[in-house]
mmCIF file of C-alpha atoms (C1' of nucleotides) and ligand atoms in Angstrom:
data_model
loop_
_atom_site.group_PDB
_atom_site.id
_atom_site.type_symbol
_atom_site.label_atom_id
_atom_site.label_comp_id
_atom_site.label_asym_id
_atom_site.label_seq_id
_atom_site.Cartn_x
_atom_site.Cartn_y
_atom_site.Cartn_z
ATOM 1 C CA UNK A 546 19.136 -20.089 6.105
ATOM 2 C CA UNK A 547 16.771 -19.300 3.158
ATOM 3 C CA UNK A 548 18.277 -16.800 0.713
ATOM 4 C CA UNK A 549 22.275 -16.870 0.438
ATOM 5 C CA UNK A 550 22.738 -13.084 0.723
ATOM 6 C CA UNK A 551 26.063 -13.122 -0.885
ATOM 7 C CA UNK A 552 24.720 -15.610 -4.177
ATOM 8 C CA UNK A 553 22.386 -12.568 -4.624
ATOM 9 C CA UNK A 554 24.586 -10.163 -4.971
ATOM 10 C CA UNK A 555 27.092 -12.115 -6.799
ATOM 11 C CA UNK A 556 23.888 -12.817 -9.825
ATOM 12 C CA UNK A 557 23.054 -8.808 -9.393
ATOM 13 C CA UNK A 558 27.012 -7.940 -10.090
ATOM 14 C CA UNK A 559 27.285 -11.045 -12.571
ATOM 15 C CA UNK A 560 24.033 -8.768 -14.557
ATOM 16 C CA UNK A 561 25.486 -5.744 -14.657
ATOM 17 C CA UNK A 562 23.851 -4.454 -11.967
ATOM 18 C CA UNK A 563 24.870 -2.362 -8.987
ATOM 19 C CA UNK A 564 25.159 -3.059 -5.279
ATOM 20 C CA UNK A 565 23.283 0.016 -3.677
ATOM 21 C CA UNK A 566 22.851 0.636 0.120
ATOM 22 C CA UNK A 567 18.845 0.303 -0.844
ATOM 23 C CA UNK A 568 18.900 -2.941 -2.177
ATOM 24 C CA UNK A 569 21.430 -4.320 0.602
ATOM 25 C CA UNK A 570 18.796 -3.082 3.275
ATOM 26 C CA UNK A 571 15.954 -4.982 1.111
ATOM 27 C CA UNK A 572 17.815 -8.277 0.507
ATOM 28 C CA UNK A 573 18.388 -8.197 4.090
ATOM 29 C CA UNK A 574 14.933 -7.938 5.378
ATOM 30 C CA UNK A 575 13.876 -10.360 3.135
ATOM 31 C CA UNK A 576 16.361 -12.942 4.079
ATOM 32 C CA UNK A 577 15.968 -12.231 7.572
ATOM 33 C CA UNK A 578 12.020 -13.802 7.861
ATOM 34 C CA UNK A 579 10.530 -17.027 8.039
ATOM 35 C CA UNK A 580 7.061 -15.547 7.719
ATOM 36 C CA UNK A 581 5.447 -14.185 4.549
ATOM 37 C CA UNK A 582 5.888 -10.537 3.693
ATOM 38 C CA UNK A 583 3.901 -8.124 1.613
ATOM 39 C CA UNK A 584 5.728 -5.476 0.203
ATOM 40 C CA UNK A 585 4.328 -2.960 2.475
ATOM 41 C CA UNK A 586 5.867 -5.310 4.649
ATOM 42 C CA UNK A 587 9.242 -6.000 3.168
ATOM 43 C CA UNK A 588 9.781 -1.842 2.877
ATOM 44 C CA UNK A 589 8.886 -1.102 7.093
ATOM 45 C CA UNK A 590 11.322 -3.952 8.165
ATOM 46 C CA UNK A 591 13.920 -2.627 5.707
ATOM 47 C CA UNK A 592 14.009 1.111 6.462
ATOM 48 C CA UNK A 593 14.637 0.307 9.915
ATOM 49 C CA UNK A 594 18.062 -0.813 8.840
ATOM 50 C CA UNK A 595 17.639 2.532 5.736
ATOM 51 C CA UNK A 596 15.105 5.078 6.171
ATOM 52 C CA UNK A 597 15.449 6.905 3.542
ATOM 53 C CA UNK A 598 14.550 3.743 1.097
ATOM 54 C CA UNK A 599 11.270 4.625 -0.828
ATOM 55 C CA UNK A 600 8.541 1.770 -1.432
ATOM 56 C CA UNK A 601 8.888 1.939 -5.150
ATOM 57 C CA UNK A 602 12.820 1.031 -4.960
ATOM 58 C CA UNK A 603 10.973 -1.779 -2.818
ATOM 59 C CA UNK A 604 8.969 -3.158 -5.627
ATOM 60 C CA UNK A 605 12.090 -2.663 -8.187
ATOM 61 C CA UNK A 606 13.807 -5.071 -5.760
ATOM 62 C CA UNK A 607 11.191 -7.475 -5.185
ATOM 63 C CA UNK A 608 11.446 -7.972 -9.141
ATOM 64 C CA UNK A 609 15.099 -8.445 -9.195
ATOM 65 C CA UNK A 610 15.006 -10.708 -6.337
ATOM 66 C CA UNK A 611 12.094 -12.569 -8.318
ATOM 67 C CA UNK A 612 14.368 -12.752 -11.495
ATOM 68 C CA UNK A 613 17.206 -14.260 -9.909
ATOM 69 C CA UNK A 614 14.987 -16.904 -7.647
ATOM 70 C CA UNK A 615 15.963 -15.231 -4.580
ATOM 71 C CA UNK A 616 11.522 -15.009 -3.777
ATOM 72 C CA UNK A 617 9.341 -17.765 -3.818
ATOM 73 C CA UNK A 618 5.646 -16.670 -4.027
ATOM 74 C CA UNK A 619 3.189 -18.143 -1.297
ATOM 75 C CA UNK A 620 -0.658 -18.046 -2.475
ATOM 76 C CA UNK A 621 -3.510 -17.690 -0.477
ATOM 77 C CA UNK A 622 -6.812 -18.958 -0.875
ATOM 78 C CA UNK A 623 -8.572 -15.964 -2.067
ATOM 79 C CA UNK A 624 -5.517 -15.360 -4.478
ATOM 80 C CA UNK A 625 -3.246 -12.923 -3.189
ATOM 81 C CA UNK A 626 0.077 -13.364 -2.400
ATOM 82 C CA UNK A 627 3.089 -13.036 -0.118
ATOM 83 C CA UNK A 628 6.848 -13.398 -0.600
ATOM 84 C CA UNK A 629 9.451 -15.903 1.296
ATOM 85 C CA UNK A 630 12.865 -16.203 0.261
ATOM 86 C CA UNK A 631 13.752 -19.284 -1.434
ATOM 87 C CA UNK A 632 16.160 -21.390 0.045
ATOM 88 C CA UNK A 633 16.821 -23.732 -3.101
ATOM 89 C CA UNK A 634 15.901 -23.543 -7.082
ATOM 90 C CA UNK A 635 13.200 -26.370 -6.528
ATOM 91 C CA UNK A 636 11.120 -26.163 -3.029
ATOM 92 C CA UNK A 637 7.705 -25.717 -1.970
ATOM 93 C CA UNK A 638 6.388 -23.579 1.003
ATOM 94 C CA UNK A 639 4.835 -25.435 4.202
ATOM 95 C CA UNK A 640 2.853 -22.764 5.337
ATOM 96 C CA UNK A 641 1.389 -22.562 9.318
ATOM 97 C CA UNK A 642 -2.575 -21.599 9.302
ATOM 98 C CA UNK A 643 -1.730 -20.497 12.937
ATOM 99 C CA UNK A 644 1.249 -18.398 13.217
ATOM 100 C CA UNK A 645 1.792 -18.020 9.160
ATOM 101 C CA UNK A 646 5.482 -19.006 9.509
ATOM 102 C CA UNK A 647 6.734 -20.777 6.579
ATOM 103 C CA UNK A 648 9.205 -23.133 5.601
ATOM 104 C CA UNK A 649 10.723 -24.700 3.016
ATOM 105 C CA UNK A 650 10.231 -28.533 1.336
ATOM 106 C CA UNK A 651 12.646 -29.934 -0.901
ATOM 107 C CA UNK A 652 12.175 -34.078 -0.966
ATOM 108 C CA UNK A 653 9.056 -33.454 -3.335
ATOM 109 C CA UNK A 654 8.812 -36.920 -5.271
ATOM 110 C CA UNK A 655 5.482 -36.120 -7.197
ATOM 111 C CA UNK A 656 6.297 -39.255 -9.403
ATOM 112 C CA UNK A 657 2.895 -41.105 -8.624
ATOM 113 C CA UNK A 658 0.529 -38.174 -8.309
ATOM 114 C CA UNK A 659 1.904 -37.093 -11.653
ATOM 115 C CA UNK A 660 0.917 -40.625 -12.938
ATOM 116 C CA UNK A 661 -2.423 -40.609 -11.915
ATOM 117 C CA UNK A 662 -2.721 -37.084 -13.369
ATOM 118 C CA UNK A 663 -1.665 -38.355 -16.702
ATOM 119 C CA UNK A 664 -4.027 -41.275 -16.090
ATOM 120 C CA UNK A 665 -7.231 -38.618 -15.839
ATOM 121 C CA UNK A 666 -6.648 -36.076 -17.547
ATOM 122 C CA UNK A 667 -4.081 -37.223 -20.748
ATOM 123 C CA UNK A 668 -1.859 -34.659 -20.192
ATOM 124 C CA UNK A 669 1.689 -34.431 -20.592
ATOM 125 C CA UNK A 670 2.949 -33.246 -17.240
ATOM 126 C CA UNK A 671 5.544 -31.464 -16.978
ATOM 127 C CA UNK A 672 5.792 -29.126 -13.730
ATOM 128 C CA UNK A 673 4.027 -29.021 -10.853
ATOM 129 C CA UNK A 674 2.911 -25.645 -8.291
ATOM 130 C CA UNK A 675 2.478 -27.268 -4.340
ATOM 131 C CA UNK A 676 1.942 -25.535 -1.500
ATOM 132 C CA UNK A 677 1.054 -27.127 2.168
ATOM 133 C CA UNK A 678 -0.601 -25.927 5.113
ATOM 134 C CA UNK A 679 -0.695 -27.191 8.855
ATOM 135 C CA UNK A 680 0.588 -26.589 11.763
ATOM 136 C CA UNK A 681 4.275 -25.973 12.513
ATOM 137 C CA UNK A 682 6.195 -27.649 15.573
ATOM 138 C CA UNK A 683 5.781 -24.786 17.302
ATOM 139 C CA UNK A 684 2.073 -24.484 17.253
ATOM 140 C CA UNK A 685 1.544 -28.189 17.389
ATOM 141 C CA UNK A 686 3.203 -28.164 20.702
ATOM 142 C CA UNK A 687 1.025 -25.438 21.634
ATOM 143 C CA UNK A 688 -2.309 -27.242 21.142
ATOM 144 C CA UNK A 689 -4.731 -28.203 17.947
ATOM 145 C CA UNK A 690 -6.333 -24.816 18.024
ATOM 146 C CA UNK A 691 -6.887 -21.588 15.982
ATOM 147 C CA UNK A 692 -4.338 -18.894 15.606
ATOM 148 C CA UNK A 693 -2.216 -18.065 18.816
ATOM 149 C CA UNK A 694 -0.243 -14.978 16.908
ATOM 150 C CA UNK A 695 -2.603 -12.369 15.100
ATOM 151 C CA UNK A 696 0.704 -11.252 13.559
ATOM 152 C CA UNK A 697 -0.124 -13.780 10.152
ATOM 153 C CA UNK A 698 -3.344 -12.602 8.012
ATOM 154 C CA UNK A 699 -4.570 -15.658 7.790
ATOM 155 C CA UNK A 700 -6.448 -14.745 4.510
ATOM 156 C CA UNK A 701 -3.430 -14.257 3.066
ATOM 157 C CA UNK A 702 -4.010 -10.654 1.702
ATOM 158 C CA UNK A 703 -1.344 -8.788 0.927
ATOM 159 C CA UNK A 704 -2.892 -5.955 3.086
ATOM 160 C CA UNK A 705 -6.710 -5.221 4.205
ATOM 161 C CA UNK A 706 -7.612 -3.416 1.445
ATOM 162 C CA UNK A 707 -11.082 -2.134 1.423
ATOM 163 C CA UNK A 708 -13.572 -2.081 4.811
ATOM 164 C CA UNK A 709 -16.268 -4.529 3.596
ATOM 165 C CA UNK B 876 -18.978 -30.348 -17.685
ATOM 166 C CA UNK B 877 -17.584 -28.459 -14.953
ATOM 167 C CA UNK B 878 -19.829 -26.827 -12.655
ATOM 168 C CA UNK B 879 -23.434 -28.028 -12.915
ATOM 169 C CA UNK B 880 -25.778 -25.161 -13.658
ATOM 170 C CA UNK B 881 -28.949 -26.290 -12.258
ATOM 171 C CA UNK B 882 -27.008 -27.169 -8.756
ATOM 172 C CA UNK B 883 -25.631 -23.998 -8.366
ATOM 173 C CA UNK B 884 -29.273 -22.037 -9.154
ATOM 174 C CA UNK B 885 -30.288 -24.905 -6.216
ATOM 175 C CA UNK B 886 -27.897 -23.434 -4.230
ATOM 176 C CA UNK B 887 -28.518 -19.521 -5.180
ATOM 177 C CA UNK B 888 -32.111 -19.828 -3.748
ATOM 178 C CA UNK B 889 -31.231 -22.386 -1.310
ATOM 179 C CA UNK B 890 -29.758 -18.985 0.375
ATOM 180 C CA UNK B 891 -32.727 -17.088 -0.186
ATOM 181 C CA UNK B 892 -31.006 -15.225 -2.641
ATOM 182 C CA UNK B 893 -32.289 -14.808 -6.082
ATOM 183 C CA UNK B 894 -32.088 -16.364 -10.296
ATOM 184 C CA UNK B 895 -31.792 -13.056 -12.000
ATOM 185 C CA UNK B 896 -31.089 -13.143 -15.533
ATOM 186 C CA UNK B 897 -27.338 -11.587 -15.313
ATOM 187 C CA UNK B 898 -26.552 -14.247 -12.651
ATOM 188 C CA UNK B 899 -27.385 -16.969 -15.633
ATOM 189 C CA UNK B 900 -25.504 -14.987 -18.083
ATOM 190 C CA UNK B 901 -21.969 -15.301 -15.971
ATOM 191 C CA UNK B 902 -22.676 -18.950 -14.508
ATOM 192 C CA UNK B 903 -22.937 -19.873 -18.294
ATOM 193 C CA UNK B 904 -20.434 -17.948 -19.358
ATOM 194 C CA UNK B 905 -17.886 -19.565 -16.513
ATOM 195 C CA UNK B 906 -19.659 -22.953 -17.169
ATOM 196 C CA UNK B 907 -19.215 -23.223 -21.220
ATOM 197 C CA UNK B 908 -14.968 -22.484 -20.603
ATOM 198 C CA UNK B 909 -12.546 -24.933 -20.518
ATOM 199 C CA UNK B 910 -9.979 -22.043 -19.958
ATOM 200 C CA UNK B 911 -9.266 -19.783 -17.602
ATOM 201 C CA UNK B 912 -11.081 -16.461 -17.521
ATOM 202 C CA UNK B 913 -10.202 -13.120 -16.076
ATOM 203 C CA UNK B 914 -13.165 -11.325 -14.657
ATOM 204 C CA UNK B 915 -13.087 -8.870 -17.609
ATOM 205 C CA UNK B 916 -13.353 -11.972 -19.793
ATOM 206 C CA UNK B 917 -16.493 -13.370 -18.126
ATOM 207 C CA UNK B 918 -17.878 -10.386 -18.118
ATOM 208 C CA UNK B 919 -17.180 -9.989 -22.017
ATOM 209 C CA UNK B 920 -18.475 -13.282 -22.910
ATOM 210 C CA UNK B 921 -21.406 -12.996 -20.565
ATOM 211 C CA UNK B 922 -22.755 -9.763 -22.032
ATOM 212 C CA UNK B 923 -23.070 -11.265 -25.263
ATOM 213 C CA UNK B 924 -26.375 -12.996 -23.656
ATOM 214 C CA UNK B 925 -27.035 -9.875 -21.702
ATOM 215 C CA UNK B 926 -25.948 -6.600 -23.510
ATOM 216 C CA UNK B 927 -26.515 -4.716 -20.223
ATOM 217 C CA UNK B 928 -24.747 -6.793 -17.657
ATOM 218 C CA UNK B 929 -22.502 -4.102 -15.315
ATOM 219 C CA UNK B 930 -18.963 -5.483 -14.661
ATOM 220 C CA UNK B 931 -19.609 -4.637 -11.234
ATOM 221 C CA UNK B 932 -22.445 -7.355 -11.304
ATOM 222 C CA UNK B 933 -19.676 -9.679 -12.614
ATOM 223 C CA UNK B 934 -17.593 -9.157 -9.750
ATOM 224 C CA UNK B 935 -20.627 -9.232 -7.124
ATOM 225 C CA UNK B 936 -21.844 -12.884 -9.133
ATOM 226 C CA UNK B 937 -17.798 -14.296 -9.186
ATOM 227 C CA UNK B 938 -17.668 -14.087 -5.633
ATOM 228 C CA UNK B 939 -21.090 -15.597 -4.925
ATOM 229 C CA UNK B 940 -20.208 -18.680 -7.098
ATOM 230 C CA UNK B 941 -16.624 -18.625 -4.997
ATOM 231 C CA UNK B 942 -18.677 -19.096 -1.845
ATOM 232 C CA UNK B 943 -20.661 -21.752 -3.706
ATOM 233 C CA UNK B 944 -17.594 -23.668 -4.495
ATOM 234 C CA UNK B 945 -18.226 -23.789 -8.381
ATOM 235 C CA UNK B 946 -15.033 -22.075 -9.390
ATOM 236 C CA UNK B 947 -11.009 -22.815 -8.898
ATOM 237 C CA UNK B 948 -8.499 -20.465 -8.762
ATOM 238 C CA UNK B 949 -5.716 -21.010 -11.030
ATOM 239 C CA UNK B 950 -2.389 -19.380 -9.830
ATOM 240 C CA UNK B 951 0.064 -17.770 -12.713
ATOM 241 C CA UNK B 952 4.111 -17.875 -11.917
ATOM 242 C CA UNK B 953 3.744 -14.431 -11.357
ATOM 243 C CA UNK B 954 1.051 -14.206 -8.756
ATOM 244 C CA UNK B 955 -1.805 -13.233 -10.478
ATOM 245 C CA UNK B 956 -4.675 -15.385 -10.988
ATOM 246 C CA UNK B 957 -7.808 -16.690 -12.716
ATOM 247 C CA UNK B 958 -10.939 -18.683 -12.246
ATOM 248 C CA UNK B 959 -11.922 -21.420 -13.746
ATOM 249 C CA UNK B 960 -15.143 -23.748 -13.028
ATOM 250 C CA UNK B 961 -14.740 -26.334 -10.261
ATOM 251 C CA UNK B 962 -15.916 -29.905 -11.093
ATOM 252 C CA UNK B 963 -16.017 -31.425 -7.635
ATOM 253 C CA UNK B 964 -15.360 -30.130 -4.209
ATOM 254 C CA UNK B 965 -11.819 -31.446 -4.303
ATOM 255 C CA UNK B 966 -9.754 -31.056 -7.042
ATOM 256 C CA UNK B 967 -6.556 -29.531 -8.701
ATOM 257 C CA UNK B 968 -6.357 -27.522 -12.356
ATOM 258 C CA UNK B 969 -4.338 -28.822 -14.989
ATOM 259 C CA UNK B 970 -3.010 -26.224 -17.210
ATOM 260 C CA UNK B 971 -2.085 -26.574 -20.543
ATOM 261 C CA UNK B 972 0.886 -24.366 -21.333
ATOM 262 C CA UNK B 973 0.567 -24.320 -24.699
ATOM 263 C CA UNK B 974 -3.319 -23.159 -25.335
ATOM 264 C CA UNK B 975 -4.322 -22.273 -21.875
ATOM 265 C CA UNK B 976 -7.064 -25.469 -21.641
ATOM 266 C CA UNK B 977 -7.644 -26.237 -17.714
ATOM 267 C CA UNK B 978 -8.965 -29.581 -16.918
ATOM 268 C CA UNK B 979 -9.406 -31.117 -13.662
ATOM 269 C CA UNK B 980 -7.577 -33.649 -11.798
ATOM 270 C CA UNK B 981 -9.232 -35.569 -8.048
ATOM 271 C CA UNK B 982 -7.680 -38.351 -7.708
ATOM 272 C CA UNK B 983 -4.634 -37.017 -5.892
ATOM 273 C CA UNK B 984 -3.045 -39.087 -3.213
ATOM 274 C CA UNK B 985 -0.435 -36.873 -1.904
ATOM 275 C CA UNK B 986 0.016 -39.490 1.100
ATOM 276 C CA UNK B 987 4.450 -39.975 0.472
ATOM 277 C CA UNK B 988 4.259 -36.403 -0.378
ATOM 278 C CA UNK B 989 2.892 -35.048 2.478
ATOM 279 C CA UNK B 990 4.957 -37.912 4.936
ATOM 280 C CA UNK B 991 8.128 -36.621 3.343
ATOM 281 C CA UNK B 992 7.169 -32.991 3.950
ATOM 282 C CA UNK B 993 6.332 -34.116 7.374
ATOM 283 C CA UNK B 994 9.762 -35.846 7.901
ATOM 284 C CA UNK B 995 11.753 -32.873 6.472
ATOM 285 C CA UNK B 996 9.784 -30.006 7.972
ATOM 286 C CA UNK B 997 8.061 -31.088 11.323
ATOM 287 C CA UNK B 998 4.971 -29.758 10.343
ATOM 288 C CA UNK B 999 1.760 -31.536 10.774
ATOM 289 C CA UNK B 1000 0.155 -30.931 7.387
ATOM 290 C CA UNK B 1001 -3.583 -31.118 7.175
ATOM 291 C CA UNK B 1002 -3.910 -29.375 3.409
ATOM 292 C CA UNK B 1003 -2.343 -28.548 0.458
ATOM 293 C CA UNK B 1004 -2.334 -26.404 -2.865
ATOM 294 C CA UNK B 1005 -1.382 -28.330 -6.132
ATOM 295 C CA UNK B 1006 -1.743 -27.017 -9.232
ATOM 296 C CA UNK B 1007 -0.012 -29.098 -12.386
ATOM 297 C CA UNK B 1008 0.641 -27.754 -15.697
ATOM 298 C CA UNK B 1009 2.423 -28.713 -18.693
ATOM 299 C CA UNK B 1010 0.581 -29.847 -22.392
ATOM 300 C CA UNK B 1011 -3.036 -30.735 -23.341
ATOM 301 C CA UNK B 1012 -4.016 -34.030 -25.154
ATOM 302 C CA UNK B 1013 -4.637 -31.568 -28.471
ATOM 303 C CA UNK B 1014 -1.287 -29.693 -27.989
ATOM 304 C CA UNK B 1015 1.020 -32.752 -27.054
ATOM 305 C CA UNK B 1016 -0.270 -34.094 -30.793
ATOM 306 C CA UNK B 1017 0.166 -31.280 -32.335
ATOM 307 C CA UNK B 1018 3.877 -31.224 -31.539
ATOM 308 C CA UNK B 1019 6.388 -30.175 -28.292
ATOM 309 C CA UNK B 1020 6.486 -27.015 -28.722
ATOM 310 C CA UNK B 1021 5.623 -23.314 -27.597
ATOM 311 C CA UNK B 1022 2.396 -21.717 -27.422
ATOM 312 C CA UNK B 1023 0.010 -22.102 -30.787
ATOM 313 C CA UNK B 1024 -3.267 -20.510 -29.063
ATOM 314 C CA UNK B 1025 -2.359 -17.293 -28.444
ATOM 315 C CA UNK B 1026 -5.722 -16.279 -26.904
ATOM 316 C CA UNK B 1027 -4.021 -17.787 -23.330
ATOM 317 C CA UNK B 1028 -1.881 -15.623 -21.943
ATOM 318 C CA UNK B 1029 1.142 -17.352 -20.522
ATOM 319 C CA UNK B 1030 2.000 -14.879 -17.881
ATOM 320 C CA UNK B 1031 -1.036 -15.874 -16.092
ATOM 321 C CA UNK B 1032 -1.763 -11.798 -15.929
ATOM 322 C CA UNK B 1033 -5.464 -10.745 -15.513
ATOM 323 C CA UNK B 1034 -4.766 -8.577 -18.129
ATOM 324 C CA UNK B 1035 -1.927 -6.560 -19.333
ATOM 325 C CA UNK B 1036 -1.422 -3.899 -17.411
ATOM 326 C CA UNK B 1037 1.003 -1.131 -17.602
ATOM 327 C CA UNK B 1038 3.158 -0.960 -20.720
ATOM 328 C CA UNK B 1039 6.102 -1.390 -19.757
ATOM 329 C "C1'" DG C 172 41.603 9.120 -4.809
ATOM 330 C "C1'" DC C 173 39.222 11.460 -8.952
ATOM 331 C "C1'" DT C 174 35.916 11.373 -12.905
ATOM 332 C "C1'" DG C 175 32.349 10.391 -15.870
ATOM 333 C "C1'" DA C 176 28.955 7.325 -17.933
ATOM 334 C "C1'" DA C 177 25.245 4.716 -16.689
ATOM 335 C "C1'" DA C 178 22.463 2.598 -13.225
ATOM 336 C "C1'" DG C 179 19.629 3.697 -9.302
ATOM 337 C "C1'" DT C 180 16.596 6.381 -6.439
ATOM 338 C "C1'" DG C 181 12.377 8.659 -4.404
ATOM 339 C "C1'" DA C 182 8.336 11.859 -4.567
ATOM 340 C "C1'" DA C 183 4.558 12.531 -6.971
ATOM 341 C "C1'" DA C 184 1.461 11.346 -10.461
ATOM 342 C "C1'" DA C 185 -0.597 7.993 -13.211
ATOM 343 C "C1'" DC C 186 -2.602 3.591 -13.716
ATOM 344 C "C1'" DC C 187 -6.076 0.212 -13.422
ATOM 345 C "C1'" DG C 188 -8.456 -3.693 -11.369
ATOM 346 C "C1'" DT C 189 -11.686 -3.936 -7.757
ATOM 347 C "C1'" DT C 190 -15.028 -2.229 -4.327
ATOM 348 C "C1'" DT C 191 -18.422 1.004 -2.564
ATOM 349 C "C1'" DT C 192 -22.268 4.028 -2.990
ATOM 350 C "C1'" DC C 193 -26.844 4.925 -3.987
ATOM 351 C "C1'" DA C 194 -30.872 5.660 -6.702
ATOM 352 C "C1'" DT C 195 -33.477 2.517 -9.480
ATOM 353 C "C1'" DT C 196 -35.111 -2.045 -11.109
ATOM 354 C "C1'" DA C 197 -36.946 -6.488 -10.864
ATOM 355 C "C1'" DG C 198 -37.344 -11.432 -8.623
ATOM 356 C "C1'" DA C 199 -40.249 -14.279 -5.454
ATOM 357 C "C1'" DC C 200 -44.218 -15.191 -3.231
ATOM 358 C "C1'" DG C 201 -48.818 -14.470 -1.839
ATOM 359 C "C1'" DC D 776 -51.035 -7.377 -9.433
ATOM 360 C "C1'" DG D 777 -48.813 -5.737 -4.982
ATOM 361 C "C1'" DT D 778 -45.379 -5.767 -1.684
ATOM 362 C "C1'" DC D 779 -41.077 -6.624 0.204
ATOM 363 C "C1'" DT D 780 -36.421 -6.978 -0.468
ATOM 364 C "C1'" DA D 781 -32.538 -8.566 -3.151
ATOM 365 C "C1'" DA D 782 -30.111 -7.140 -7.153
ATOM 366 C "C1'" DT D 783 -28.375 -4.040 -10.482
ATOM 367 C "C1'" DG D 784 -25.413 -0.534 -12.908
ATOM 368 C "C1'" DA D 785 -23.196 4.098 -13.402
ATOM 369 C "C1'" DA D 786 -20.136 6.683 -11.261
ATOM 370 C "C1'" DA D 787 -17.023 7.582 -7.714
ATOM 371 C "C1'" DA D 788 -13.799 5.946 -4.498
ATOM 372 C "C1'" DC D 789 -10.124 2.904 -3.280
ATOM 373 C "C1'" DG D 790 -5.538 1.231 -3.026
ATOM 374 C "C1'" DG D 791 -1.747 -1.540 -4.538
ATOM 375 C "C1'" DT D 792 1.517 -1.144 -8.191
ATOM 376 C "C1'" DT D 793 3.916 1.197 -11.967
ATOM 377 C "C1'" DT D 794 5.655 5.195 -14.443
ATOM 378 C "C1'" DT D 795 7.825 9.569 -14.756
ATOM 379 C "C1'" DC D 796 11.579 12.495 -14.205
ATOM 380 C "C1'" DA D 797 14.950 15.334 -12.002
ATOM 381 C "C1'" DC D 798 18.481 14.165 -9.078
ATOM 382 C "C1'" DT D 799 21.990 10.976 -6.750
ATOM 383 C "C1'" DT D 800 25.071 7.126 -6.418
ATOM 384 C "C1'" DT D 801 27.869 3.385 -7.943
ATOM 385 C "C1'" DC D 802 32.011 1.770 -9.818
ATOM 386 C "C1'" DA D 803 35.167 0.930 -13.848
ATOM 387 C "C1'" DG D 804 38.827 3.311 -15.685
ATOM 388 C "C1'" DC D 805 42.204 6.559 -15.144
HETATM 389 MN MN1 MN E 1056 8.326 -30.067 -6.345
HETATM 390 MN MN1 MN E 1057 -5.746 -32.793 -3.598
HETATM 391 ZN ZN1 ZN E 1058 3.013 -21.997 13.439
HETATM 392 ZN ZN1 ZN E 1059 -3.251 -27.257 -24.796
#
DNA sequence: GCTGAAAGTGAAAACCGTTTTCATTAGACG
DNA sequence: CGTCTAATGAAAACGGTTTTCACTTTCAGC
């Protein structure tokens, strides 16, 4: 599911580019979750499978993945951001506020919401950003509450950066 | 338009917290723009009111009027972000991608939208992010094309950053 | 299989937007 | 005014990301 691993390296041979044991190890990782990842993130999951890989080979990745529309970026509320793969060219992430898994949503028909955007504000629309939140089937099941897995930052930081 | 200055002094010392003259400098300064404005940018065009207004202030004054609910985050393709003010308590941005002009949109139904997300992905959605963009009233006349205001940066970037 | 040109890599340093610290200033309220 | 406390700004700290650069690896072409 999500990312084809073989599309993306067929688009980073079809630029030029090379296959390295690093970037395997890093397409991997990020194929391999249905949760958001930080970088920090992507770079422990993938040295497990290459631990020499450094975090800045990480980032180069995460940019080459982002080129070729392997990534599709997940906002928070306070602004930061995450990384899921991207299953297709046009989706949108269903994020869970409980367990922060997130999957993907294709059958977007924004035709009458576009309309009444045109209606209020006069613009000419011509793409849209949508993300949705809720509950996944998993944590429905589970009850209405709060979050069960304290895996998922809810605030959607890319790490807890200072103490506050 | 936008945020209503006098509500959001109400609700400054309706927290026991106090009108200082800086605070008026970056409400009006967020207030007055119709585009959106990195914190270094506030903080530029609020100084001109108050020569000795700290950035740090800025920062301190941002987040108390993000509490408040009088600004939106606007999300950039790549992740980054800036704030613009927030009309009403729900609402989506409407970026221009020619001149950078936000404008607000409320009257979204995303009813099919979120039923079809609901069908496809199992998840019971109870919120969602929406953020449309595409061409101003002013731009759309002025012809299709690319970016004539080059004051907006269409990266969405803070601020330029490294070189690179 | 070699070989060589060019892409890729990682450690360390630099970068830079944001946050914290702390001594000083200035609202609000009587 | 006087007091009490929130607010401020300069400077330092912070921390995620990017750059640098000497070294390694890939892979097309023998
Ligand atoms: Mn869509
Ligand atoms: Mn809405
Ligand atoms: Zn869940
Ligand atoms: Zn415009």
């Amino acid at each position: 599911m999500a990312v084809s691993v073989d599309d993306v390296f067929s688009q980073i041979t079809a630029r030029g580019l090379r296959v390295t044991r690093q970037r395997r190890a890093v397409v991997a990782a990020v194929a391999d979750s249905s949760v958001c990842l930080s970088p920090l993130e992507v770079f422990e999951a993938a040295r497990r499978d290459c631990p020499d890989l450094g975090l800045t080979t990480v980032y180069r990745t995460l940019e080459l993945l982002g080129e070729i529309g392997a990534l599709r970026r997940v906002h928070g509320a306070d602004g930061c951001e995450r990384l899921v793969p991207a299953g297709s060219t046009h989706g949108h992430a269903v994020v869970c506020d409980s367990c922060g898994r997130v999957t993907e949503f294709t059958e977007c028909d924004m035709g009458d919401v576009v309309r009444a955007a045109t209606r209020e504000t006069g613009y000419r629309i011509t793409g849209h950003f949508l993300q949705l939140s809720g509950l996944c089937v998993d944590c429905a099941a589970q009850g209405d509450g709060g979050a069960r897995t304290p895996a998922a930052r809810p605030d959607g930081r890319w790490n807890e950066k200072g103490s506050r």
